[in-house]
Every structure is written in C-alpha cells, then in structure tokens.
mmCIF file of C-alpha atoms and ligand atoms in Angstrom:
data_model
loop_
_atom_site.group_PDB
_atom_site.id
_atom_site.type_symbol
_atom_site.label_atom_id
_atom_site.label_comp_id
_atom_site.label_asym_id
_atom_site.label_seq_id
_atom_site.Cartn_x
_atom_site.Cartn_y
_atom_site.Cartn_z
ATOM 1 C CA MET P 1 -0.099 0.034 0.149
ATOM 2 C CA THR P 2 1.494 3.475 -0.710
ATOM 3 C CA THR P 3 1.661 6.024 1.968
ATOM 4 C CA ALA P 4 -1.163 8.053 0.364
ATOM 5 C CA THR P 5 -3.779 5.404 0.753
ATOM 6 C CA THR P 6 -2.790 4.306 4.696
ATOM 7 C CA GLU P 7 -2.820 7.947 5.584
ATOM 8 C CA ALA P 8 -6.309 9.367 7.024
ATOM 9 C CA LEU P 9 -7.825 11.570 4.332
ATOM 10 C CA ARG P 10 -7.346 15.020 5.597
ATOM 11 C CA LEU P 11 -9.763 17.705 4.222
ATOM 12 C CA THR P 12 -9.395 21.402 4.649
ATOM 13 C CA ASP P 13 -10.455 23.289 7.649
ATOM 14 C CA ARG P 14 -12.806 25.380 5.844
ATOM 15 C CA ILE P 15 -14.745 22.510 4.273
ATOM 16 C CA ASN P 16 -14.882 20.888 7.662
ATOM 17 C CA ARG P 17 -16.463 24.203 8.961
ATOM 18 C CA ILE P 18 -19.662 23.512 7.213
ATOM 19 C CA GLU P 19 -22.633 20.867 6.977
ATOM 20 C CA PRO P 20 -24.562 19.598 4.161
ATOM 21 C CA SER P 21 -27.784 21.455 3.637
ATOM 22 C CA ALA P 22 -30.620 20.068 5.992
ATOM 23 C CA THR P 23 -33.094 20.414 3.165
ATOM 24 C CA MET P 24 -31.072 18.365 0.853
ATOM 25 C CA ALA P 25 -31.004 15.553 3.539
ATOM 26 C CA VAL P 26 -34.590 15.286 3.800
ATOM 27 C CA VAL P 27 -35.195 15.109 0.110
ATOM 28 C CA ALA P 28 -32.518 12.441 0.070
ATOM 29 C CA GLU P 29 -34.362 10.289 2.688
ATOM 30 C CA ALA P 30 -37.746 10.868 1.223
ATOM 31 C CA ASP P 31 -36.262 9.662 -2.189
ATOM 32 C CA LYS P 32 -34.898 6.536 -0.458
ATOM 33 C CA LEU P 33 -38.378 5.473 0.741
ATOM 34 C CA ARG P 34 -40.101 6.327 -2.580
ATOM 35 C CA SER P 35 -37.459 3.922 -4.248
ATOM 36 C CA GLN P 36 -38.681 1.290 -1.918
ATOM 37 C CA GLY P 37 -42.159 1.793 -3.324
ATOM 38 C CA ILE P 38 -43.533 3.885 -0.343
ATOM 39 C CA ASP P 39 -45.983 6.594 -1.048
ATOM 40 C CA VAL P 40 -44.582 9.608 0.525
ATOM 41 C CA VAL P 41 -46.366 13.010 0.702
ATOM 42 C CA ASP P 42 -43.379 15.637 0.090
ATOM 43 C CA PHE P 43 -43.751 18.867 1.889
ATOM 44 C CA GLY P 44 -39.819 19.100 2.066
ATOM 45 C CA ALA P 45 -39.206 20.527 -1.268
ATOM 46 C CA GLY P 46 -38.176 24.081 -1.496
ATOM 47 C CA GLU P 47 -39.451 24.768 -4.839
ATOM 48 C CA PRO P 48 -42.607 25.697 -6.890
ATOM 49 C CA HIS P 49 -44.679 22.839 -8.199
ATOM 50 C CA PHE P 50 -45.458 24.817 -11.425
ATOM 51 C CA ALA P 51 -43.730 24.371 -14.677
ATOM 52 C CA THR P 52 -41.586 27.060 -16.233
ATOM 53 C CA PRO P 53 -43.634 29.343 -18.319
ATOM 54 C CA GLN P 54 -43.739 28.499 -22.009
ATOM 55 C CA HIS P 55 -42.357 31.693 -23.420
ATOM 56 C CA ILE P 56 -39.317 31.339 -21.123
ATOM 57 C CA LYS P 57 -38.703 27.770 -22.404
ATOM 58 C CA ASP P 58 -39.306 29.060 -26.133
ATOM 59 C CA ALA P 59 -36.388 31.370 -25.443
ATOM 60 C CA ALA P 60 -34.130 28.602 -24.495
ATOM 61 C CA ILE P 61 -34.857 26.571 -27.223
ATOM 62 C CA ALA P 62 -34.358 29.587 -29.584
ATOM 63 C CA ALA P 63 -30.915 30.139 -27.913
ATOM 64 C CA ILE P 64 -29.973 26.671 -28.769
ATOM 65 C CA GLN P 65 -31.173 26.836 -32.176
ATOM 66 C CA GLY P 66 -29.497 30.177 -32.707
ATOM 67 C CA ASN P 67 -26.020 28.678 -31.489
ATOM 68 C CA PHE P 68 -25.925 31.074 -28.468
ATOM 69 C CA THR P 69 -23.860 28.340 -26.705
ATOM 70 C CA LYS P 70 -20.495 29.944 -26.314
ATOM 71 C CA TYR P 71 -18.971 31.590 -23.343
ATOM 72 C CA THR P 72 -20.326 35.047 -22.386
ATOM 73 C CA ALA P 73 -18.931 37.843 -20.121
ATOM 74 C CA VAL P 74 -18.370 36.415 -16.768
ATOM 75 C CA ALA P 75 -20.983 38.581 -15.029
ATOM 76 C CA GLY P 76 -23.679 37.806 -17.723
ATOM 77 C CA THR P 77 -24.338 39.445 -20.908
ATOM 78 C CA ALA P 78 -24.970 43.226 -21.206
ATOM 79 C CA GLU P 79 -28.576 42.484 -22.410
ATOM 80 C CA LEU P 80 -29.156 40.270 -19.122
ATOM 81 C CA ARG P 81 -27.628 42.754 -16.748
ATOM 82 C CA ASP P 82 -29.704 45.406 -18.226
ATOM 83 C CA ALA P 83 -32.918 43.229 -18.022
ATOM 84 C CA ILE P 84 -32.307 42.706 -14.449
ATOM 85 C CA ILE P 85 -31.673 46.390 -13.651
ATOM 86 C CA GLN P 86 -34.682 47.334 -15.795
ATOM 87 C CA ARG P 87 -37.081 44.923 -14.069
ATOM 88 C CA HIS P 88 -35.876 46.111 -10.695
ATOM 89 C CA ALA P 89 -36.318 49.719 -11.531
ATOM 90 C CA ALA P 90 -39.926 49.040 -12.975
ATOM 91 C CA ASP P 91 -40.955 47.064 -9.850
ATOM 92 C CA PHE P 92 -39.061 48.954 -7.123
ATOM 93 C CA ASN P 93 -38.063 52.275 -8.345
ATOM 94 C CA SER P 94 -34.350 51.461 -8.005
ATOM 95 C CA ASP P 95 -31.589 53.230 -10.027
ATOM 96 C CA TYR P 96 -28.869 50.502 -10.419
ATOM 97 C CA ARG P 97 -26.343 50.694 -13.514
ATOM 98 C CA ARG P 98 -25.225 47.798 -15.619
ATOM 99 C CA GLU P 99 -21.865 47.636 -13.554
ATOM 100 C CA GLU P 100 -23.889 47.396 -10.264
ATOM 101 C CA ALA P 101 -25.343 43.945 -11.523
ATOM 102 C CA ILE P 102 -24.124 40.588 -11.728
ATOM 103 C CA ALA P 103 -25.580 37.368 -12.898
ATOM 104 C CA SER P 104 -24.644 34.035 -11.353
ATOM 105 C CA THR P 105 -25.463 30.351 -11.362
ATOM 106 C CA GLY P 106 -28.683 30.838 -8.952
ATOM 107 C CA GLY P 107 -29.048 33.270 -6.193
ATOM 108 C CA LYS P 108 -27.167 30.897 -3.701
ATOM 109 C CA HIS P 109 -24.187 31.403 -5.848
ATOM 110 C CA ALA P 110 -24.546 35.042 -5.869
ATOM 111 C CA LEU P 111 -24.847 35.101 -1.994
ATOM 112 C CA PHE P 112 -21.855 32.820 -1.894
ATOM 113 C CA ASN P 113 -19.858 35.078 -3.903
ATOM 114 C CA ALA P 114 -21.122 38.169 -2.209
ATOM 115 C CA ILE P 115 -20.188 36.837 1.437
ATOM 116 C CA GLN P 116 -16.707 35.633 0.127
ATOM 117 C CA VAL P 117 -15.827 39.194 -1.048
ATOM 118 C CA LEU P 118 -17.317 40.966 1.955
ATOM 119 C CA VAL P 119 -16.625 38.832 5.132
ATOM 120 C CA ASP P 120 -13.198 38.279 6.443
ATOM 121 C CA HIS P 121 -11.875 35.914 9.263
ATOM 122 C CA GLY P 122 -13.294 36.881 12.479
ATOM 123 C CA ASP P 123 -16.026 39.438 10.952
ATOM 124 C CA GLU P 124 -19.337 39.074 12.708
ATOM 125 C CA VAL P 125 -22.605 38.578 10.761
ATOM 126 C CA ILE P 126 -25.760 39.142 12.255
ATOM 127 C CA LEU P 127 -28.455 36.451 11.463
ATOM 128 C CA PRO P 128 -32.045 36.686 12.202
ATOM 129 C CA VAL P 129 -33.594 33.404 13.523
ATOM 130 C CA PRO P 130 -34.986 31.322 11.787
ATOM 131 C CA TYR P 131 -32.466 31.643 9.024
ATOM 132 C CA TRP P 132 -32.288 29.943 5.745
ATOM 133 C CA VAL P 133 -29.864 27.043 6.050
ATOM 134 C CA SER P 134 -27.287 28.133 3.809
ATOM 135 C CA PHE P 135 -26.633 31.672 5.459
ATOM 136 C CA LYS P 136 -24.738 30.241 8.384
ATOM 137 C CA ASP P 137 -22.551 27.790 6.549
ATOM 138 C CA ILE P 138 -21.549 30.256 3.672
ATOM 139 C CA VAL P 139 -20.698 32.751 6.347
ATOM 140 C CA ARG P 140 -18.704 30.230 8.134
ATOM 141 C CA TYR P 141 -16.974 29.096 4.998
ATOM 142 C CA ALA P 142 -15.607 32.658 4.584
ATOM 143 C CA GLY P 143 -14.361 32.361 8.232
ATOM 144 C CA GLY P 144 -16.938 34.754 9.551
ATOM 145 C CA HIS P 145 -18.824 34.231 12.663
ATOM 146 C CA CYS P 146 -22.675 34.190 12.839
ATOM 147 C CA VAL P 147 -24.266 36.195 15.686
ATOM 148 C CA LEU P 148 -27.826 34.907 15.982
ATOM 149 C CA LEU P 149 -30.698 37.435 16.677
ATOM 150 C CA GLU P 150 -33.764 35.728 18.132
ATOM 151 C CA SER P 151 -36.779 37.101 16.561
ATOM 152 C CA ASN P 152 -40.258 37.390 18.049
ATOM 153 C CA GLU P 153 -42.610 34.531 17.152
ATOM 154 C CA ALA P 154 -45.642 35.975 18.695
ATOM 155 C CA GLN P 155 -45.215 39.007 16.529
ATOM 156 C CA GLY P 156 -44.781 36.843 13.334
ATOM 157 C CA PHE P 157 -40.841 36.569 13.691
ATOM 158 C CA ARG P 158 -40.273 40.189 13.738
ATOM 159 C CA VAL P 159 -37.189 41.793 13.475
ATOM 160 C CA THR P 160 -36.413 45.529 14.123
ATOM 161 C CA ALA P 161 -33.343 47.778 14.201
ATOM 162 C CA GLU P 162 -33.671 48.076 18.001
ATOM 163 C CA MET P 163 -33.096 44.115 18.401
ATOM 164 C CA VAL P 164 -30.174 44.452 15.794
ATOM 165 C CA ALA P 165 -28.569 47.307 17.777
ATOM 166 C CA ARG P 166 -28.112 45.182 20.943
ATOM 167 C CA LEU P 167 -25.904 42.660 18.923
ATOM 168 C CA VAL P 168 -23.832 45.078 17.154
ATOM 169 C CA THR P 169 -20.088 45.226 18.198
ATOM 170 C CA SER P 170 -16.888 46.685 16.633
ATOM 171 C CA ARG P 171 -16.514 43.555 14.503
ATOM 172 C CA THR P 172 -19.982 43.475 13.003
ATOM 173 C CA LYS P 173 -19.424 43.545 9.327
ATOM 174 C CA ALA P 174 -22.995 42.545 8.239
ATOM 175 C CA ILE P 175 -26.564 41.607 8.547
ATOM 176 C CA ILE P 176 -28.515 39.266 6.387
ATOM 177 C CA LEU P 177 -32.219 39.899 5.772
ATOM 178 C CA ASN P 178 -34.459 37.555 4.231
ATOM 179 C CA SER P 179 -38.008 38.910 3.460
ATOM 180 C CA PRO P 180 -40.078 37.046 2.696
ATOM 181 C CA SER P 181 -38.420 34.408 4.787
ATOM 182 C CA ASN P 182 -37.474 30.799 4.093
ATOM 183 C CA PRO P 183 -38.372 28.926 6.556
ATOM 184 C CA SER P 184 -41.015 31.173 8.555
ATOM 185 C CA GLY P 185 -42.614 32.966 5.397
ATOM 186 C CA ALA P 186 -42.485 36.161 7.627
ATOM 187 C CA VAL P 187 -42.257 39.373 5.791
ATOM 188 C CA MET P 188 -40.765 42.614 7.212
ATOM 189 C CA SER P 189 -42.688 45.761 6.860
ATOM 190 C CA PRO P 190 -41.359 48.365 4.587
ATOM 191 C CA GLU P 191 -41.050 50.551 7.593
ATOM 192 C CA ASP P 192 -39.075 48.019 9.719
ATOM 193 C CA MET P 193 -36.911 47.322 6.953
ATOM 194 C CA THR P 194 -36.076 51.019 6.089
ATOM 195 C CA GLU P 195 -35.276 51.720 9.781
ATOM 196 C CA LEU P 196 -32.947 48.662 9.986
ATOM 197 C CA VAL P 197 -31.346 49.923 6.701
ATOM 198 C CA ARG P 198 -31.026 53.327 7.918
ATOM 199 C CA PHE P 199 -29.474 52.073 11.220
ATOM 200 C CA ALA P 200 -27.051 49.785 9.463
ATOM 201 C CA HIS P 201 -25.841 52.478 7.111
ATOM 202 C CA GLU P 202 -25.130 54.853 9.921
ATOM 203 C CA ARG P 203 -22.962 52.322 11.600
ATOM 204 C CA GLY P 204 -21.271 51.392 8.427
ATOM 205 C CA ILE P 205 -22.752 47.850 8.401
ATOM 206 C CA TRP P 206 -23.368 45.908 5.109
ATOM 207 C CA VAL P 207 -27.146 44.841 4.621
ATOM 208 C CA LEU P 208 -27.275 41.604 2.393
ATOM 209 C CA SER P 209 -30.741 41.334 1.610
ATOM 210 C CA ASP P 210 -31.762 37.959 -0.014
ATOM 211 C CA GLU P 211 -34.950 39.011 -1.911
ATOM 212 C CA CYS P 212 -35.490 35.694 -3.761
ATOM 213 C CA TYR P 213 -39.108 35.338 -2.596
ATOM 214 C CA VAL P 214 -39.815 39.174 -3.201
ATOM 215 C CA TYR P 215 -42.396 38.422 -5.735
ATOM 216 C CA LEU P 216 -44.235 35.858 -3.281
ATOM 217 C CA ASN P 217 -45.269 38.694 -0.945
ATOM 218 C CA TYR P 218 -48.774 38.236 0.200
ATOM 219 C CA THR P 219 -49.199 41.723 1.972
ATOM 220 C CA GLY P 220 -49.764 43.781 -1.030
ATOM 221 C CA LYS P 221 -46.875 45.826 0.073
ATOM 222 C CA ASN P 222 -44.107 44.497 -2.128
ATOM 223 C CA PHE P 223 -40.837 45.958 -1.049
ATOM 224 C CA SER P 224 -37.175 45.919 -1.772
ATOM 225 C CA VAL P 225 -34.317 47.505 -0.051
ATOM 226 C CA GLY P 226 -33.093 48.560 -3.321
ATOM 227 C CA SER P 227 -35.538 51.189 -3.539
ATOM 228 C CA LEU P 228 -33.901 52.941 -0.640
ATOM 229 C CA ARG P 229 -31.478 54.590 -2.982
ATOM 230 C CA GLU P 230 -29.521 56.609 -0.317
ATOM 231 C CA TYR P 231 -28.422 53.852 1.371
ATOM 232 C CA LYS P 232 -27.307 51.613 -1.232
ATOM 233 C CA GLU P 233 -23.406 51.855 -0.876
ATOM 234 C CA ARG P 234 -23.440 49.514 1.885
ATOM 235 C CA MET P 235 -26.307 47.261 0.476
ATOM 236 C CA VAL P 236 -26.282 43.955 -1.560
ATOM 237 C CA VAL P 237 -29.760 42.879 -3.029
ATOM 238 C CA LEU P 238 -29.624 39.248 -3.874
ATOM 239 C CA GLY P 239 -32.197 38.031 -6.462
ATOM 240 C CA SER P 240 -33.124 34.903 -8.109
ATOM 241 C CA LEU P 241 -35.496 33.626 -11.081
ATOM 242 C CA SER P 242 -35.707 30.221 -9.281
ATOM 243 C CA LYS P 243 -39.160 30.884 -7.265
ATOM 244 C CA THR P 244 -40.332 33.891 -9.073
ATOM 245 C CA TYR P 245 -40.506 32.148 -12.604
ATOM 246 C CA ALA P 246 -40.519 28.356 -11.229
ATOM 247 C CA MET P 247 -37.074 28.088 -12.591
ATOM 248 C CA THR P 248 -35.155 26.236 -9.856
ATOM 249 C CA GLY P 249 -33.375 23.898 -12.201
ATOM 250 C CA TRP P 250 -32.188 26.514 -14.473
ATOM 251 C CA ARG P 251 -29.801 28.348 -12.026
ATOM 252 C CA LEU P 252 -29.982 31.952 -12.623
ATOM 253 C CA GLY P 253 -29.630 34.495 -9.697
ATOM 254 C CA TYR P 254 -28.348 37.869 -9.488
ATOM 255 C CA ALA P 255 -26.626 40.512 -7.129
ATOM 256 C CA LEU P 256 -27.300 44.410 -7.155
ATOM 257 C CA ALA P 257 -24.514 46.108 -5.335
ATOM 258 C CA PRO P 258 -21.847 48.962 -5.539
ATOM 259 C CA ALA P 259 -19.539 48.452 -8.637
ATOM 260 C CA PRO P 260 -16.285 47.516 -6.335
ATOM 261 C CA VAL P 261 -18.470 44.729 -4.802
ATOM 262 C CA THR P 262 -19.879 43.400 -8.187
ATOM 263 C CA SER P 263 -16.584 43.482 -9.803
ATOM 264 C CA ALA P 264 -14.817 41.655 -7.000
ATOM 265 C CA MET P 265 -17.744 38.871 -7.299
ATOM 266 C CA ALA P 266 -17.017 38.822 -11.143
ATOM 267 C CA LYS P 267 -13.330 38.236 -10.291
ATOM 268 C CA LEU P 268 -14.167 35.167 -8.015
ATOM 269 C CA GLN P 269 -16.772 33.958 -10.476
ATOM 270 C CA SER P 270 -13.946 34.195 -13.237
ATOM 271 C CA GLN P 271 -12.120 31.642 -11.120
ATOM 272 C CA SER P 272 -14.856 29.196 -10.685
ATOM 273 C CA THR P 273 -17.941 28.938 -12.696
ATOM 274 C CA SER P 274 -17.560 31.658 -15.246
ATOM 275 C CA ASN P 275 -20.488 32.921 -16.780
ATOM 276 C CA PRO P 276 -24.033 31.416 -16.042
ATOM 277 C CA THR P 277 -25.148 29.039 -18.789
ATOM 278 C CA SER P 278 -25.445 31.168 -22.072
ATOM 279 C CA ILE P 279 -28.887 29.557 -23.031
ATOM 280 C CA VAL P 280 -30.228 30.326 -19.493
ATOM 281 C CA GLN P 281 -29.080 33.889 -19.788
ATOM 282 C CA LYS P 282 -31.520 34.221 -22.979
ATOM 283 C CA ALA P 283 -34.319 32.661 -21.139
ATOM 284 C CA ALA P 284 -33.842 34.862 -18.200
ATOM 285 C CA VAL P 285 -34.053 37.943 -20.626
ATOM 286 C CA ALA P 286 -37.375 36.557 -21.635
ATOM 287 C CA ALA P 287 -38.512 36.209 -18.244
ATOM 288 C CA LEU P 288 -37.677 39.613 -16.997
ATOM 289 C CA LYS P 289 -38.646 41.532 -20.026
ATOM 290 C CA GLY P 290 -41.671 39.383 -20.982
ATOM 291 C CA PRO P 291 -45.095 39.472 -19.722
ATOM 292 C CA GLN P 292 -45.477 39.060 -15.842
ATOM 293 C CA GLU P 293 -49.046 37.831 -15.500
ATOM 294 C CA CYS P 294 -47.405 34.232 -14.986
ATOM 295 C CA VAL P 295 -45.995 35.732 -11.787
ATOM 296 C CA ALA P 296 -49.299 37.152 -10.434
ATOM 297 C CA GLN P 297 -51.028 33.952 -11.432
ATOM 298 C CA MET P 298 -48.504 31.764 -9.367
ATOM 299 C CA ARG P 299 -48.817 34.262 -6.545
ATOM 300 C CA SER P 300 -52.565 34.110 -6.146
ATOM 301 C CA GLU P 301 -52.363 30.303 -6.370
ATOM 302 C CA TYR P 302 -49.996 30.289 -3.577
ATOM 303 C CA ILE P 303 -52.109 32.435 -1.505
ATOM 304 C CA GLU P 304 -54.881 30.056 -1.654
ATOM 305 C CA LEU P 305 -52.582 27.162 -0.844
ATOM 306 C CA ARG P 306 -51.278 29.152 2.091
ATOM 307 C CA ASP P 307 -54.762 29.781 3.366
ATOM 308 C CA HIS P 308 -55.619 26.112 2.964
ATOM 309 C CA VAL P 309 -52.512 24.661 4.667
ATOM 310 C CA VAL P 310 -52.576 27.064 7.509
ATOM 311 C CA GLN P 311 -56.179 26.320 8.368
ATOM 312 C CA GLY P 312 -55.271 22.764 8.137
ATOM 313 C CA LEU P 313 -52.222 22.929 10.471
ATOM 314 C CA ARG P 314 -54.001 25.032 13.200
ATOM 315 C CA SER P 315 -56.940 22.517 13.237
ATOM 316 C CA ILE P 316 -54.669 19.914 14.397
ATOM 317 C CA PRO P 317 -54.852 20.233 18.507
ATOM 318 C CA GLY P 318 -51.546 20.947 19.800
ATOM 319 C CA VAL P 319 -50.018 22.764 16.687
ATOM 320 C CA THR P 320 -49.815 26.559 16.277
ATOM 321 C CA CYS P 321 -48.832 28.420 13.292
ATOM 322 C CA THR P 322 -48.079 32.110 12.688
ATOM 323 C CA LEU P 323 -49.541 33.316 9.384
ATOM 324 C CA PRO P 324 -46.626 33.258 6.645
ATOM 325 C CA GLU P 325 -47.025 36.295 4.501
ATOM 326 C CA GLY P 326 -44.775 35.391 1.748
ATOM 327 C CA ALA P 327 -42.793 32.633 0.308
ATOM 328 C CA PHE P 328 -44.310 29.002 0.260
ATOM 329 C CA TYR P 329 -43.781 27.704 3.736
ATOM 330 C CA ALA P 330 -45.592 27.323 6.933
ATOM 331 C CA TYR P 331 -43.697 27.089 9.977
ATOM 332 C CA PRO P 332 -45.831 25.530 12.664
ATOM 333 C CA ASN P 333 -44.829 25.089 16.273
ATOM 334 C CA ILE P 334 -45.160 21.571 17.600
ATOM 335 C CA SER P 335 -43.556 22.080 20.910
ATOM 336 C CA SER P 336 -46.544 20.831 22.833
ATOM 337 C CA PHE P 337 -45.944 17.470 21.744
ATOM 338 C CA PHE P 338 -42.561 17.164 23.408
ATOM 339 C CA GLY P 339 -42.307 14.451 25.984
ATOM 340 C CA ARG P 340 -45.184 12.479 24.495
ATOM 341 C CA SER P 341 -44.438 9.103 23.353
ATOM 342 C CA GLY P 342 -40.601 9.836 23.722
ATOM 343 C CA LEU P 343 -40.793 12.862 21.084
ATOM 344 C CA LYS P 344 -37.754 14.951 21.859
ATOM 345 C CA SER P 345 -37.127 17.516 19.230
ATOM 346 C CA ALA P 346 -38.480 18.991 15.704
ATOM 347 C CA SER P 347 -35.834 16.718 14.205
ATOM 348 C CA ASP P 348 -37.042 13.614 16.043
ATOM 349 C CA ALA P 349 -40.576 14.717 14.904
ATOM 350 C CA ALA P 350 -39.508 15.071 11.319
ATOM 351 C CA GLY P 351 -37.791 11.575 11.318
ATOM 352 C CA ARG P 352 -40.900 9.952 12.825
ATOM 353 C CA LEU P 353 -43.239 11.826 10.590
ATOM 354 C CA LEU P 354 -41.346 10.365 7.568
ATOM 355 C CA ARG P 355 -40.910 6.848 8.818
ATOM 356 C CA GLU P 356 -44.228 6.292 10.453
ATOM 357 C CA ALA P 357 -46.597 8.608 8.555
ATOM 358 C CA HIS P 358 -44.677 8.949 5.410
ATOM 359 C CA VAL P 359 -44.695 12.835 5.285
ATOM 360 C CA ALA P 360 -41.598 14.794 4.359
ATOM 361 C CA VAL P 361 -41.145 18.035 6.276
ATOM 362 C CA VAL P 362 -37.877 19.768 7.259
ATOM 363 C CA PRO P 363 -37.102 19.951 10.998
ATOM 364 C CA GLY P 364 -36.365 23.687 12.432
ATOM 365 C CA GLU P 365 -32.898 22.875 13.728
ATOM 366 C CA GLY P 366 -31.420 23.349 10.285
ATOM 367 C CA PHE P 367 -33.115 27.015 10.503
ATOM 368 C CA GLY P 368 -31.901 27.597 14.029
ATOM 369 C CA THR P 369 -35.078 26.727 15.997
ATOM 370 C CA SER P 370 -35.864 23.504 17.725
ATOM 371 C CA GLU P 371 -39.782 23.880 18.226
ATOM 372 C CA HIS P 372 -40.935 23.975 14.380
ATOM 373 C CA ILE P 373 -41.009 21.975 11.188
ATOM 374 C CA ARG P 374 -41.147 23.731 7.901
ATOM 375 C CA VAL P 375 -43.905 22.459 5.644
ATOM 376 C CA SER P 376 -43.634 23.674 2.001
ATOM 377 C CA TYR P 377 -47.053 24.113 0.543
ATOM 378 C CA ALA P 378 -45.874 24.395 -3.181
ATOM 379 C CA THR P 379 -48.028 21.366 -4.180
ATOM 380 C CA SER P 380 -51.532 20.688 -4.970
ATOM 381 C CA LYS P 381 -54.635 20.978 -2.510
ATOM 382 C CA ALA P 382 -55.171 17.424 -2.825
ATOM 383 C CA GLU P 383 -51.655 16.562 -1.807
ATOM 384 C CA LEU P 384 -51.960 19.175 1.065
ATOM 385 C CA ASP P 385 -55.111 17.275 2.372
ATOM 386 C CA ARG P 386 -53.560 13.855 2.057
ATOM 387 C CA GLY P 387 -50.497 15.209 3.974
ATOM 388 C CA LEU P 388 -52.509 17.148 6.606
ATOM 389 C CA GLU P 389 -54.488 14.048 7.191
ATOM 390 C CA ARG P 390 -51.546 12.041 7.967
ATOM 391 C CA MET P 391 -50.121 14.540 10.088
ATOM 392 C CA ARG P 392 -53.343 14.798 12.083
ATOM 393 C CA LYS P 393 -53.271 11.106 12.737
ATOM 394 C CA PHE P 394 -49.528 11.128 13.797
ATOM 395 C CA PHE P 395 -49.969 13.837 16.210
ATOM 396 C CA ALA P 396 -53.151 12.461 17.832
ATOM 397 C CA GLY P 397 -51.418 9.162 18.154
ATOM 398 C CA LEU P 398 -48.527 10.554 20.287
HETATM 399 C C1 PLP H 1 -33.954 32.186 1.062
HETATM 400 C C2 PLP H 1 -33.276 31.689 -0.129
HETATM 401 N N1 PLP H 1 -32.222 32.299 -0.741
HETATM 402 C C3 PLP H 1 -31.560 31.684 -1.713
HETATM 403 C C4 PLP H 1 -32.035 30.425 -2.468
HETATM 404 C C5 PLP H 1 -31.413 30.045 -3.641
HETATM 405 O O1 PLP H 1 -32.247 30.010 -4.759
HETATM 406 P P1 PLP H 1 -31.382 29.712 -5.846
HETATM 407 O O2 PLP H 1 -29.983 29.229 -5.819
HETATM 408 O O3 PLP H 1 -32.222 28.433 -6.639
HETATM 409 O O4 PLP H 1 -31.616 31.040 -6.743
HETATM 410 C C6 PLP H 1 -33.349 29.813 -1.886
HETATM 411 C C7 PLP H 1 -33.566 28.550 -2.262
HETATM 412 O O5 PLP H 1 -34.247 27.679 -1.604
HETATM 413 C C8 PLP H 1 -33.788 30.512 -0.588
HETATM 414 O O6 PLP H 1 -34.594 29.651 -0.004
#
C-alpha cells in the first residue's frame, strides 16, 4: 500500500467548518423511501410545483437553435444585466447601473460570492433566527462568525433595528435579511426594513438582503431595500429567478451592489464557474422582459394554498402556526408534543413523520429553531389534504 492510501484523508479546515444542507438531507431520505415503493407526501421540497412558463422555455430553445452556446462575459451579457436592472427599477423604483449588477449560477451562488468578497476571518454577521440553512454555512466558509438574533414569534418573527442594535460590536460586518423568509414566510414591513437599513448605514454595516421570494409577498406591499437609493453604498440585494418564474433547475440568480463589490464577485466567479449558462441567460431575459402575468397567477395560487395549509395545520390540536405572509412555507410550532411518546425535538418529529406517517417536512434545527417544522405548500390542494390528514393522525397518536 502507498503512503497516500494508508494516511487518513485530511480535508481542509474550511470544508470541515460547514455541513450539508438540511433541506437536501430530507429530500434524499424521502427519495430513498420512494425508491422502496412507499407513497411519500412531500412537504420538504423548497421549489415551485408549477412548470416554467412556456415563453421562457421557448427563448431557451431559440438560443440553442441560434447557437447562442458559447462563453459570455463572466458577469452575464449586457442584455441580461440591463434586463435585471430594468425589471428592478420598474418594480421597485431602484436606479442601479449595469456595472452594479452581476448574474450568477443561481441566487445561492450570488450570495456565496457576495459573502466571500465582504466577510473576512473573524468578522461578525448578524443572522435573524430562523434563518435559511445556507446563510450560516456560507458565512462560516468565509471564516466569519454568525451572531444569532432571536426574532419574536408572537409578533410573526419580527426583527427590528432596535433588536439588531443590541448585538452590534466593533466586529459587526453585515446583517443578512431575508424577507419574505425561508423558512417562516415572515415578511418585514417596509417601515421596519427602512429603519433597519438606515441604522446599518449609519454604523457602516453591510445589509445583504436576500430577496429571492420578493415577488411572493402576499401583504400587497411588495418592497425591496434596493428602492432605498440613499443607502445603497453598503447594500447588496440578492435576487433569483428560481422561485419567481418556477426556474429552480435553470440556475439563474443575481446581485445588485456597488460596482467594486460586483466586480470583486465577477473576479471570484471568473476563477470558478465563469458565466451562468448562455442559454439560460437568454431565457432569463425573456422572463424579466416578457409578460409578468405568470408571476401574478402563481402568487394568487400560492395565497390560496397558504390559507388552506394554515387552516389545516391550526386545526390539528396542539399545533400552532403564525400566518406566513410570503414565500411558500408554513412554520408550525409543534413543541407541545415534546415529551409525549418519547418525542424529543423537531428533528425527532420530522424523522418519525417521515418513517411512520410518510410525510416529508424539514426540521427547524437546520433553521436555528428546535420547536418547528417547515412545511412547503408548493403542491396541489389534494396533496396538502393527504399530508395534513396523515399529520393529524400522527400527532393524535402521540
Ligand atoms: C432564502 C433563499 N435564498 C436563496 C435561495 C437560492 O435559490 P437559487 O440558488 O435557486 O436561486 C433559496 C432557495 O431555496 C432560498 O430559500
């Protein structure tokens, strides 16, 4: 045997700092059960159940037929970057220039790059709880330290500037906002967001605003921090086509930020993925510049599904659930069952729900709370009913 094979495999410190996504773990376990022929009701997936709209698919096919299949500029074509800033300006009254926009291979990629260029070893990043699984690990990968901010569940997981102020130190580099939120569906009011951004600006703290569900806001008051033009010198707006246009598999996201940040992100991107797929860029232009009725249609269907699932969850004795005001997740609190039939935690509940009731949900621990499970309602009403019935029986049997 060679020395190489006898030595223990030693991976880098930075890869050992992070964990695989909790959401992906649930998907894998549900897939395993399905491959054994078990009928699983899937409330785990974080993606729209709608098909990508036809005009977007047509644009991709036309791009292939037209041989738009070569490298493009690393940050995306000028056509796409212009489409991104124009869409944002039309919807949120922002004034970004082309150099302040970068297209990446999904919103997660844009977020990853933004954090790598802004967060240094030892920097603190304030993260409201519950947080989207990847925020914590991406910050850690950059060497940053996450400072968790407990939100107020009784007030719909509210986060205010005052709450943030208590956690600020001389090492605070950034705060990550995510409204509407994955996993809670909470939406920050424009007033709370403005106040928070103003506060961060005064202190020189970066605001990274993950707005990948911004078009799935059910309050009627759709808001992007990008509209706060006077504060944008310390702000990164992260967007994605994944949820808005039901394009999760296409991988197209973007960031709007000061030009030195987008160009640093492009430098990093030039040494990893290079440009997002050329064909997908053409499809993205069609999505952003084409008719937006598809977005409104999906939004109104999500509202119906939201009402349906929340009503169903609240009717299960012992389950409480705040009203999600955006995205497509409900985040019920199931802590009243802890201690019954040996049930210990949310991950325990999620594991048993999957194995015993064949319903896939994501446990709250991955999002920083141990009393909740995340239920994705991006599915049909019939499927919601099937899953809710199984959950009702499961909890009644504890
Ligand atoms: C809050 C949040 N941000 C970013 C993303 C990344 O989306 P994508 O990389 O598909 O654009 C997701 C996907 O689930 C998300 O929930």
